[in-house]
Coordinates of C-alpha atoms and ligand atoms in Angstrom, one line a residue:
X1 CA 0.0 0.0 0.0
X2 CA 1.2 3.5 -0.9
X3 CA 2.9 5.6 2.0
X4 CA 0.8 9.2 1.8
X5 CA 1.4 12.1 4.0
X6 CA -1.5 10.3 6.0
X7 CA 0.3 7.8 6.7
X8 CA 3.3 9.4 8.4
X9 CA 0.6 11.6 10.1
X10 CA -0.8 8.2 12.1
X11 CA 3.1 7.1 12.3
X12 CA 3.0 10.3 14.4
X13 CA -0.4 10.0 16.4
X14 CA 0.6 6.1 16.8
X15 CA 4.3 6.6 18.2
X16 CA 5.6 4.7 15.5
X17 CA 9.1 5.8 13.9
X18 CA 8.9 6.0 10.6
X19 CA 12.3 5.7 8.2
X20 CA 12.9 7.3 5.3
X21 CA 16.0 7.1 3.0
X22 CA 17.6 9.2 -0.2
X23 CA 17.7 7.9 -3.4
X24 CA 18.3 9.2 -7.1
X25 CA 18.1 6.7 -9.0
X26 CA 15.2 4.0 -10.3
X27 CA 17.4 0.8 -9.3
X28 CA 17.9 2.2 -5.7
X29 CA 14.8 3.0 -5.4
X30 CA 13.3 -0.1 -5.7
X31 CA 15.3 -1.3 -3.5
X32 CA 14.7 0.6 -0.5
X33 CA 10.9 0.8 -1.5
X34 CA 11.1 -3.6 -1.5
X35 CA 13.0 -3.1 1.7
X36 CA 10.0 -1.4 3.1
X37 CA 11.4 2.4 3.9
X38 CA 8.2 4.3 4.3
X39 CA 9.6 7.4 2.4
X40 CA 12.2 8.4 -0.2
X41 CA 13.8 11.8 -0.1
X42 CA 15.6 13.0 -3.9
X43 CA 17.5 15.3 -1.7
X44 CA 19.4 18.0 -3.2
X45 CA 22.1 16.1 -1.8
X46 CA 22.2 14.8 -5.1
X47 CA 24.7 17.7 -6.0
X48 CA 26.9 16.6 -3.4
X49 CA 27.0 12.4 -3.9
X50 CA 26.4 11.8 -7.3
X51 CA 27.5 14.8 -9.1
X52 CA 30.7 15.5 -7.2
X53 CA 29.5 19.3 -6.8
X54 CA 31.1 20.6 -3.4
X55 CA 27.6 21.8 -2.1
X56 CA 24.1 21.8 -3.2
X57 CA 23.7 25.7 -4.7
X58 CA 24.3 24.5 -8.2
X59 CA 21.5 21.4 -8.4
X60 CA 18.8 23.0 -11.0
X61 CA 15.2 22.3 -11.1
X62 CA 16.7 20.0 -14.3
X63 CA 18.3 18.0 -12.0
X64 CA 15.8 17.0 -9.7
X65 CA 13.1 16.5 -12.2
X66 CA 15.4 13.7 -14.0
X67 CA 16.1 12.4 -11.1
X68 CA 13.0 12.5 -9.2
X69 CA 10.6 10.7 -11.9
X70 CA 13.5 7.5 -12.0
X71 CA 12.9 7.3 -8.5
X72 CA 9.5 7.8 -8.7
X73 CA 9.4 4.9 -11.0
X74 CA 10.7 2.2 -9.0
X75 CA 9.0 3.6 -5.5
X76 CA 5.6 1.6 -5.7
X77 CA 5.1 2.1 -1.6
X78 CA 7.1 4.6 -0.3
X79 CA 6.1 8.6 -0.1
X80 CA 8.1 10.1 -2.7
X81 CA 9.3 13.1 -1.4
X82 CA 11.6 15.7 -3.7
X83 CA 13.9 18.6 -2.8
X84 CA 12.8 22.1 -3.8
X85 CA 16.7 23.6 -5.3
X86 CA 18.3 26.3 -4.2
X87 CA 16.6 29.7 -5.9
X88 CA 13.6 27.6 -7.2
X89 CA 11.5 29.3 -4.4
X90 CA 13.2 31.7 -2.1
X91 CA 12.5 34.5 -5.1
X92 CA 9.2 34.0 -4.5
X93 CA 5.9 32.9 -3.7
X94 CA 5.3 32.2 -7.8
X95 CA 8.8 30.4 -8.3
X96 CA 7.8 28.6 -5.6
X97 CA 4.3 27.5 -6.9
X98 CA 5.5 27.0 -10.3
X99 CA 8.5 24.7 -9.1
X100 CA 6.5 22.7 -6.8
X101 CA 3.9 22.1 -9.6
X102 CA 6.5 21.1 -12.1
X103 CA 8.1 18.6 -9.5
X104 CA 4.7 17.0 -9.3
X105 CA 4.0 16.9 -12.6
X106 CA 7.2 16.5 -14.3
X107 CA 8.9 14.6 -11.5
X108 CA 5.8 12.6 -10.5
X109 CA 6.7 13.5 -6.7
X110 CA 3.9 12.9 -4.0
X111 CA 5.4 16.0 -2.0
X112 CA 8.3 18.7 -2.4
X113 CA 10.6 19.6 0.3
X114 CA 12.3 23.1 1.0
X115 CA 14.5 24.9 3.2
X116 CA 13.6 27.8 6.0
X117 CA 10.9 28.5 9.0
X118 CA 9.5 32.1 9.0
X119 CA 10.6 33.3 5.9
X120 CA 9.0 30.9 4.0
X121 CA 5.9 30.7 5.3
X122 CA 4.3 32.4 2.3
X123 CA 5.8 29.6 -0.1
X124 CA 4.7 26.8 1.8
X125 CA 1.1 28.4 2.5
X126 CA 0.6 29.4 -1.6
X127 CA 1.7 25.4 -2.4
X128 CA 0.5 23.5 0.2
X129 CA -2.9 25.7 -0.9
X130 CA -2.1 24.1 -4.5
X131 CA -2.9 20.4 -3.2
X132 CA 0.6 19.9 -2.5
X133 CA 2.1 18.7 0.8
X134 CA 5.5 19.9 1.4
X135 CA 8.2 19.1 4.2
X136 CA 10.0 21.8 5.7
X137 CA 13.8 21.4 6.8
X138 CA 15.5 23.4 9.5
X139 CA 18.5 23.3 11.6
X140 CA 21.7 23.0 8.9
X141 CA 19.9 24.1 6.0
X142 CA 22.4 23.3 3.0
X143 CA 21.5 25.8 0.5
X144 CA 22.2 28.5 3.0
X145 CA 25.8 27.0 3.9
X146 CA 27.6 30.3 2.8
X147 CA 25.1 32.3 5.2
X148 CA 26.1 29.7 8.2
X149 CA 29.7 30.1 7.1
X150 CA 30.5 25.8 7.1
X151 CA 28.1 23.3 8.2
X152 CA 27.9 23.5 11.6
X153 CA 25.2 22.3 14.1
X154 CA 22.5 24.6 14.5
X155 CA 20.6 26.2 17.8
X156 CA 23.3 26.0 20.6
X157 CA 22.3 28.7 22.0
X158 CA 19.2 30.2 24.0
X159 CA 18.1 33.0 20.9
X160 CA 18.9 30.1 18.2
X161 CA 17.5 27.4 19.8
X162 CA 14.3 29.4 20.8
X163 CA 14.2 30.6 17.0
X164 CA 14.4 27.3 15.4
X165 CA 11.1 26.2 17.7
X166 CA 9.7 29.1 17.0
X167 CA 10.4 28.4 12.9
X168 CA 9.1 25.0 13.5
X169 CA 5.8 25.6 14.7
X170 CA 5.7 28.3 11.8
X171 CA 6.2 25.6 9.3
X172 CA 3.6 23.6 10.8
X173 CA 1.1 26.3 11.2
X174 CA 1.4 27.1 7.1
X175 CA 0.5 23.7 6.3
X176 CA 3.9 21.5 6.6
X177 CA 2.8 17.6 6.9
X178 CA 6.3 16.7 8.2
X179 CA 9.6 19.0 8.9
X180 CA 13.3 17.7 8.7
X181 CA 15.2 18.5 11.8
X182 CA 19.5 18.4 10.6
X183 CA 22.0 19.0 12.6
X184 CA 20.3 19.7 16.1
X185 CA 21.2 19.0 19.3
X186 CA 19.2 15.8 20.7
X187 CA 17.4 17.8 23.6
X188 CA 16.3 20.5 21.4
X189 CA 15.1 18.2 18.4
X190 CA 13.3 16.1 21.0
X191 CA 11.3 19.5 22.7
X192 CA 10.3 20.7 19.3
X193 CA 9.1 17.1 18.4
X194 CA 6.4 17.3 21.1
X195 CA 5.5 21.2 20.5
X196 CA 4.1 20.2 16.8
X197 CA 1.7 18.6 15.8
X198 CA 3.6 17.1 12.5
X199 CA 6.4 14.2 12.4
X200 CA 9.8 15.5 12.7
X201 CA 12.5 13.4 10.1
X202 CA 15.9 13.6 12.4
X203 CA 19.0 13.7 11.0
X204 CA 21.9 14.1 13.6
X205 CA 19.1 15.5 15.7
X206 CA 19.1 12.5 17.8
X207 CA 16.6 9.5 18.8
X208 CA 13.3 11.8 19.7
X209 CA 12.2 12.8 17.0
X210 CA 9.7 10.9 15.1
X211 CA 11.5 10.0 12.3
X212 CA 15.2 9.3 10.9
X213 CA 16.4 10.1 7.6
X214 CA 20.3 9.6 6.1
X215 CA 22.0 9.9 3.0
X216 CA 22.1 6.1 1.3
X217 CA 25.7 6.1 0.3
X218 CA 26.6 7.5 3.6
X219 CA 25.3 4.7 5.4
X220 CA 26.5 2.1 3.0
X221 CA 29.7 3.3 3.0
X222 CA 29.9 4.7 -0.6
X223 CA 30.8 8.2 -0.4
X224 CA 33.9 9.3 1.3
X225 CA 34.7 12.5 0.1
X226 CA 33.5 13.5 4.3
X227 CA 31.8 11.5 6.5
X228 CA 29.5 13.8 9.3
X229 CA 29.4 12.3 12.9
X230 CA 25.9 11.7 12.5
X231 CA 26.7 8.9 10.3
X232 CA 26.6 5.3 11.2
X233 CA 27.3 2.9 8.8
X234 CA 25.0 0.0 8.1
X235 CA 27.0 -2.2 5.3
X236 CA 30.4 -1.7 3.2
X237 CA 29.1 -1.5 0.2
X238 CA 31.9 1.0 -1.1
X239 CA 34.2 -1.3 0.3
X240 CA 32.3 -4.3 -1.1
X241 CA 32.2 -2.5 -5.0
X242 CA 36.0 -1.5 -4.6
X243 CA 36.9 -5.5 -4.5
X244 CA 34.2 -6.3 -7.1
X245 CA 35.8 -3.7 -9.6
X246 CA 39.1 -4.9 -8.8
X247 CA 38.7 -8.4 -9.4
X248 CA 36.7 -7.7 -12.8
X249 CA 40.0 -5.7 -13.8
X250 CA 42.2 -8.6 -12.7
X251 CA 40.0 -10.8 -14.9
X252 CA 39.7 -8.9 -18.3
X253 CA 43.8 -8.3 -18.0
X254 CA 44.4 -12.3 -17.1
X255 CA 41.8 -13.0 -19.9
X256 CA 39.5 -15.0 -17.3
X257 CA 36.5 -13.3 -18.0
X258 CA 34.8 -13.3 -20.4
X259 CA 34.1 -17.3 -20.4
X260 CA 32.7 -19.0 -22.7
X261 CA 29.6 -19.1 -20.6
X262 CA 29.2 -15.2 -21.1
X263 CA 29.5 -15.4 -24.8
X264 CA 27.4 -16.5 -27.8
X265 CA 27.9 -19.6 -29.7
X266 CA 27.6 -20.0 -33.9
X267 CA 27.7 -22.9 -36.1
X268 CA 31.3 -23.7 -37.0
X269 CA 29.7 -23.9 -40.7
X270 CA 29.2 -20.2 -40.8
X271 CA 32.2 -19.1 -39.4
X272 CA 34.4 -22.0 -42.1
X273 CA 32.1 -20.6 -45.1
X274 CA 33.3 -16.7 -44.3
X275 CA 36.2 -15.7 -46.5
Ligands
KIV1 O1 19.3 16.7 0.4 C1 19.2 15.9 1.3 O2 19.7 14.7 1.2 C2 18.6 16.3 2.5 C3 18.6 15.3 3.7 C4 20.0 15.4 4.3 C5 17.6 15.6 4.7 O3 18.0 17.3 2.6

Protein backbone atom coordinates (compact mmCIF):
# COMPACT_ATOMS: atom_id res chain seq x y z
CA UNK A 1 0.00 0.00 0.00
CA UNK A 2 1.23 3.55 -0.93
CA UNK A 3 2.94 5.55 1.97
CA UNK A 4 0.78 9.16 1.79
CA UNK A 5 1.44 12.09 4.01
CA UNK A 6 -1.47 10.27 6.01
CA UNK A 7 0.30 7.78 6.67
CA UNK A 8 3.33 9.44 8.35
CA UNK A 9 0.62 11.63 10.11
CA UNK A 10 -0.84 8.16 12.10
CA UNK A 11 3.05 7.11 12.31
CA UNK A 12 2.99 10.31 14.42
CA UNK A 13 -0.41 9.96 16.40
CA UNK A 14 0.59 6.14 16.75
CA UNK A 15 4.30 6.56 18.23
CA UNK A 16 5.56 4.69 15.53
CA UNK A 17 9.07 5.80 13.85
CA UNK A 18 8.91 6.01 10.64
CA UNK A 19 12.32 5.66 8.21
CA UNK A 20 12.95 7.33 5.32
CA UNK A 21 16.03 7.10 3.03
CA UNK A 22 17.61 9.16 -0.17
CA UNK A 23 17.66 7.93 -3.45
CA UNK A 24 18.29 9.16 -7.13
CA UNK A 25 18.14 6.74 -8.98
CA UNK A 26 15.19 4.00 -10.27
CA UNK A 27 17.43 0.84 -9.30
CA UNK A 28 17.93 2.24 -5.70
CA UNK A 29 14.79 3.04 -5.44
CA UNK A 30 13.27 -0.11 -5.71
CA UNK A 31 15.28 -1.27 -3.54
CA UNK A 32 14.69 0.63 -0.51
CA UNK A 33 10.95 0.80 -1.45
CA UNK A 34 11.09 -3.61 -1.49
CA UNK A 35 13.00 -3.11 1.72
CA UNK A 36 10.02 -1.43 3.14
CA UNK A 37 11.40 2.36 3.89
CA UNK A 38 8.23 4.29 4.32
CA UNK A 39 9.62 7.43 2.40
CA UNK A 40 12.21 8.39 -0.18
CA UNK A 41 13.79 11.80 -0.12
CA UNK A 42 15.62 12.97 -3.91
CA UNK A 43 17.48 15.26 -1.73
CA UNK A 44 19.36 17.97 -3.16
CA UNK A 45 22.11 16.13 -1.84
CA UNK A 46 22.23 14.82 -5.14
CA UNK A 47 24.75 17.75 -6.02
CA UNK A 48 26.91 16.65 -3.38
CA UNK A 49 26.97 12.35 -3.87
CA UNK A 50 26.36 11.82 -7.33
CA UNK A 51 27.49 14.77 -9.14
CA UNK A 52 30.68 15.54 -7.20
CA UNK A 53 29.53 19.32 -6.79
CA UNK A 54 31.11 20.64 -3.38
CA UNK A 55 27.57 21.82 -2.09
CA UNK A 56 24.06 21.75 -3.17
CA UNK A 57 23.71 25.68 -4.68
CA UNK A 58 24.30 24.51 -8.19
CA UNK A 59 21.49 21.42 -8.37
CA UNK A 60 18.79 23.02 -10.96
CA UNK A 61 15.25 22.33 -11.07
CA UNK A 62 16.71 19.97 -14.32
CA UNK A 63 18.33 17.99 -11.98
CA UNK A 64 15.83 16.96 -9.75
CA UNK A 65 13.13 16.46 -12.25
CA UNK A 66 15.38 13.74 -13.99
CA UNK A 67 16.06 12.36 -11.13
CA UNK A 68 13.02 12.52 -9.15
CA UNK A 69 10.58 10.73 -11.93
CA UNK A 70 13.52 7.48 -12.03
CA UNK A 71 12.86 7.30 -8.51
CA UNK A 72 9.53 7.75 -8.72
CA UNK A 73 9.43 4.93 -10.99
CA UNK A 74 10.69 2.25 -8.99
CA UNK A 75 9.04 3.57 -5.49
CA UNK A 76 5.63 1.61 -5.68
CA UNK A 77 5.06 2.11 -1.58
CA UNK A 78 7.07 4.63 -0.31
CA UNK A 79 6.13 8.59 -0.12
CA UNK A 80 8.14 10.05 -2.74
CA UNK A 81 9.31 13.11 -1.44
CA UNK A 82 11.62 15.75 -3.71
CA UNK A 83 13.87 18.62 -2.84
CA UNK A 84 12.79 22.06 -3.81
CA UNK A 85 16.69 23.56 -5.30
CA UNK A 86 18.28 26.33 -4.15
CA UNK A 87 16.61 29.71 -5.94
CA UNK A 88 13.62 27.56 -7.20
CA UNK A 89 11.52 29.30 -4.43
CA UNK A 90 13.18 31.69 -2.13
CA UNK A 91 12.55 34.48 -5.12
CA UNK A 92 9.24 33.98 -4.51
CA UNK A 93 5.88 32.90 -3.71
CA UNK A 94 5.34 32.16 -7.81
CA UNK A 95 8.81 30.45 -8.31
CA UNK A 96 7.84 28.56 -5.59
CA UNK A 97 4.30 27.54 -6.93
CA UNK A 98 5.48 26.98 -10.31
CA UNK A 99 8.45 24.69 -9.10
CA UNK A 100 6.49 22.65 -6.84
CA UNK A 101 3.87 22.11 -9.58
CA UNK A 102 6.55 21.10 -12.11
CA UNK A 103 8.13 18.61 -9.50
CA UNK A 104 4.69 16.96 -9.34
CA UNK A 105 3.99 16.89 -12.59
CA UNK A 106 7.24 16.47 -14.33
CA UNK A 107 8.92 14.57 -11.52
CA UNK A 108 5.82 12.64 -10.46
CA UNK A 109 6.72 13.52 -6.72
CA UNK A 110 3.91 12.92 -4.04
CA UNK A 111 5.39 16.02 -1.95
CA UNK A 112 8.28 18.71 -2.41
CA UNK A 113 10.63 19.62 0.28
CA UNK A 114 12.30 23.14 1.04
CA UNK A 115 14.45 24.94 3.24
CA UNK A 116 13.61 27.77 6.04
CA UNK A 117 10.95 28.54 9.01
CA UNK A 118 9.47 32.09 9.01
CA UNK A 119 10.59 33.33 5.86
CA UNK A 120 9.04 30.87 3.97
CA UNK A 121 5.94 30.65 5.32
CA UNK A 122 4.32 32.41 2.27
CA UNK A 123 5.77 29.65 -0.06
CA UNK A 124 4.68 26.84 1.78
CA UNK A 125 1.11 28.36 2.46
CA UNK A 126 0.61 29.35 -1.62
CA UNK A 127 1.69 25.40 -2.43
CA UNK A 128 0.45 23.52 0.20
CA UNK A 129 -2.85 25.74 -0.89
CA UNK A 130 -2.10 24.12 -4.50
CA UNK A 131 -2.87 20.44 -3.25
CA UNK A 132 0.62 19.91 -2.54
CA UNK A 133 2.10 18.66 0.80
CA UNK A 134 5.46 19.87 1.44
CA UNK A 135 8.25 19.07 4.24
CA UNK A 136 10.02 21.82 5.70
CA UNK A 137 13.76 21.35 6.79
CA UNK A 138 15.48 23.37 9.48
CA UNK A 139 18.49 23.32 11.61
CA UNK A 140 21.72 23.01 8.89
CA UNK A 141 19.89 24.06 6.02
CA UNK A 142 22.43 23.28 3.04
CA UNK A 143 21.50 25.84 0.49
CA UNK A 144 22.21 28.54 3.00
CA UNK A 145 25.85 27.05 3.93
CA UNK A 146 27.60 30.33 2.81
CA UNK A 147 25.11 32.26 5.17
CA UNK A 148 26.13 29.67 8.17
CA UNK A 149 29.74 30.10 7.14
CA UNK A 150 30.52 25.78 7.11
CA UNK A 151 28.08 23.27 8.18
CA UNK A 152 27.94 23.49 11.61
CA UNK A 153 25.19 22.33 14.09
CA UNK A 154 22.47 24.62 14.49
CA UNK A 155 20.57 26.23 17.80
CA UNK A 156 23.26 25.95 20.56
CA UNK A 157 22.35 28.67 22.05
CA UNK A 158 19.25 30.24 23.96
CA UNK A 159 18.10 32.99 20.93
CA UNK A 160 18.90 30.12 18.18
CA UNK A 161 17.47 27.37 19.78
CA UNK A 162 14.34 29.43 20.82
CA UNK A 163 14.21 30.62 16.96
CA UNK A 164 14.39 27.26 15.35
CA UNK A 165 11.15 26.22 17.72
CA UNK A 166 9.68 29.15 16.98
CA UNK A 167 10.41 28.41 12.85
CA UNK A 168 9.12 24.99 13.47
CA UNK A 169 5.82 25.56 14.65
CA UNK A 170 5.71 28.30 11.85
CA UNK A 171 6.17 25.55 9.35
CA UNK A 172 3.63 23.56 10.85
CA UNK A 173 1.07 26.32 11.24
CA UNK A 174 1.44 27.11 7.13
CA UNK A 175 0.49 23.67 6.34
CA UNK A 176 3.87 21.54 6.57
CA UNK A 177 2.82 17.60 6.87
CA UNK A 178 6.28 16.66 8.16
CA UNK A 179 9.57 18.99 8.91
CA UNK A 180 13.28 17.72 8.68
CA UNK A 181 15.23 18.47 11.77
CA UNK A 182 19.50 18.38 10.63
CA UNK A 183 22.03 18.98 12.63
CA UNK A 184 20.28 19.71 16.10
CA UNK A 185 21.17 18.99 19.29
CA UNK A 186 19.17 15.78 20.65
CA UNK A 187 17.38 17.75 23.64
CA UNK A 188 16.34 20.55 21.41
CA UNK A 189 15.11 18.20 18.41
CA UNK A 190 13.31 16.06 20.97
CA UNK A 191 11.34 19.49 22.74
CA UNK A 192 10.27 20.72 19.31
CA UNK A 193 9.08 17.13 18.36
CA UNK A 194 6.40 17.32 21.07
CA UNK A 195 5.53 21.22 20.46
CA UNK A 196 4.08 20.21 16.79
CA UNK A 197 1.66 18.59 15.78
CA UNK A 198 3.55 17.13 12.49
CA UNK A 199 6.42 14.22 12.40
CA UNK A 200 9.81 15.51 12.74
CA UNK A 201 12.48 13.41 10.12
CA UNK A 202 15.87 13.55 12.44
CA UNK A 203 18.97 13.65 10.97
CA UNK A 204 21.88 14.11 13.60
CA UNK A 205 19.11 15.46 15.69
CA UNK A 206 19.05 12.46 17.84
CA UNK A 207 16.57 9.45 18.75
CA UNK A 208 13.32 11.82 19.66
CA UNK A 209 12.24 12.78 16.99
CA UNK A 210 9.65 10.87 15.08
CA UNK A 211 11.51 10.00 12.33
CA UNK A 212 15.24 9.30 10.92
CA UNK A 213 16.43 10.11 7.63
CA UNK A 214 20.29 9.56 6.10
CA UNK A 215 21.99 9.93 3.04
CA UNK A 216 22.06 6.12 1.28
CA UNK A 217 25.67 6.13 0.31
CA UNK A 218 26.63 7.53 3.65
CA UNK A 219 25.29 4.66 5.36
CA UNK A 220 26.49 2.12 3.04
CA UNK A 221 29.74 3.25 3.03
CA UNK A 222 29.94 4.68 -0.56
CA UNK A 223 30.83 8.16 -0.41
CA UNK A 224 33.93 9.33 1.34
CA UNK A 225 34.75 12.53 0.13
CA UNK A 226 33.50 13.45 4.28
CA UNK A 227 31.77 11.51 6.48
CA UNK A 228 29.50 13.81 9.33
CA UNK A 229 29.42 12.33 12.94
CA UNK A 230 25.93 11.69 12.53
CA UNK A 231 26.67 8.91 10.31
CA UNK A 232 26.55 5.27 11.25
CA UNK A 233 27.34 2.90 8.75
CA UNK A 234 25.02 0.01 8.13
CA UNK A 235 27.02 -2.17 5.34
CA UNK A 236 30.39 -1.65 3.21
CA UNK A 237 29.06 -1.46 0.23
CA UNK A 238 31.89 1.00 -1.11
CA UNK A 239 34.20 -1.33 0.27
CA UNK A 240 32.34 -4.35 -1.15
CA UNK A 241 32.15 -2.51 -5.01
CA UNK A 242 36.04 -1.53 -4.62
CA UNK A 243 36.89 -5.49 -4.48
CA UNK A 244 34.18 -6.27 -7.13
CA UNK A 245 35.84 -3.71 -9.58
CA UNK A 246 39.13 -4.94 -8.79
CA UNK A 247 38.71 -8.42 -9.43
CA UNK A 248 36.66 -7.69 -12.85
CA UNK A 249 39.98 -5.67 -13.81
CA UNK A 250 42.18 -8.61 -12.75
CA UNK A 251 39.96 -10.80 -14.92
CA UNK A 252 39.71 -8.89 -18.26
CA UNK A 253 43.76 -8.31 -18.04
CA UNK A 254 44.36 -12.32 -17.09
CA UNK A 255 41.84 -13.02 -19.86
CA UNK A 256 39.50 -15.00 -17.33
CA UNK A 257 36.52 -13.29 -17.96
CA UNK A 258 34.80 -13.32 -20.39
CA UNK A 259 34.11 -17.28 -20.37
CA UNK A 260 32.70 -18.96 -22.69
CA UNK A 261 29.55 -19.13 -20.56
CA UNK A 262 29.23 -15.22 -21.09
CA UNK A 263 29.54 -15.37 -24.85
CA UNK A 264 27.37 -16.50 -27.82
CA UNK A 265 27.90 -19.55 -29.73
CA UNK A 266 27.65 -20.04 -33.89
CA UNK A 267 27.74 -22.86 -36.10
CA UNK A 268 31.25 -23.66 -37.02
CA UNK A 269 29.66 -23.89 -40.75
CA UNK A 270 29.23 -20.16 -40.85
CA UNK A 271 32.20 -19.10 -39.41
CA UNK A 272 34.36 -21.96 -42.08
CA UNK A 273 32.12 -20.62 -45.14
CA UNK A 274 33.29 -16.65 -44.34
CA UNK A 275 36.17 -15.66 -46.48
O1 LIG B 1 19.33 16.72 0.38
C1 LIG B 1 19.23 15.88 1.30
O2 LIG B 1 19.67 14.72 1.19
C2 LIG B 1 18.57 16.28 2.53
C3 LIG B 1 18.64 15.35 3.69
C4 LIG B 1 20.00 15.44 4.28
C5 LIG B 1 17.60 15.61 4.68
O3 LIG B 1 18.00 17.33 2.58
Amino acid sequence: MKNTVATFQKAKQDGKRISMLTAYDYSTAKLEDEAGIHGILVGDSLGNVVLGYEDTISVTMEDMIHHGAAVARGAKSALVVIDMPFMSYQSGVYDALCNAGRLMKEGRANAVKLEGGQEVVPQIKAIVQAGIPVMGHLGLTPQSVNAFGGYKVQGKDTETAQKLLEDAKAVAEAGAFAVVLECVPAALAEKITKAVPIPTIGIGAGAGCDGQILVYQDMLGMFSDYTPKFVKRFADIGGAMKEAFQAYIAEVASGTFPAEEHGYGISSDVIEKLY
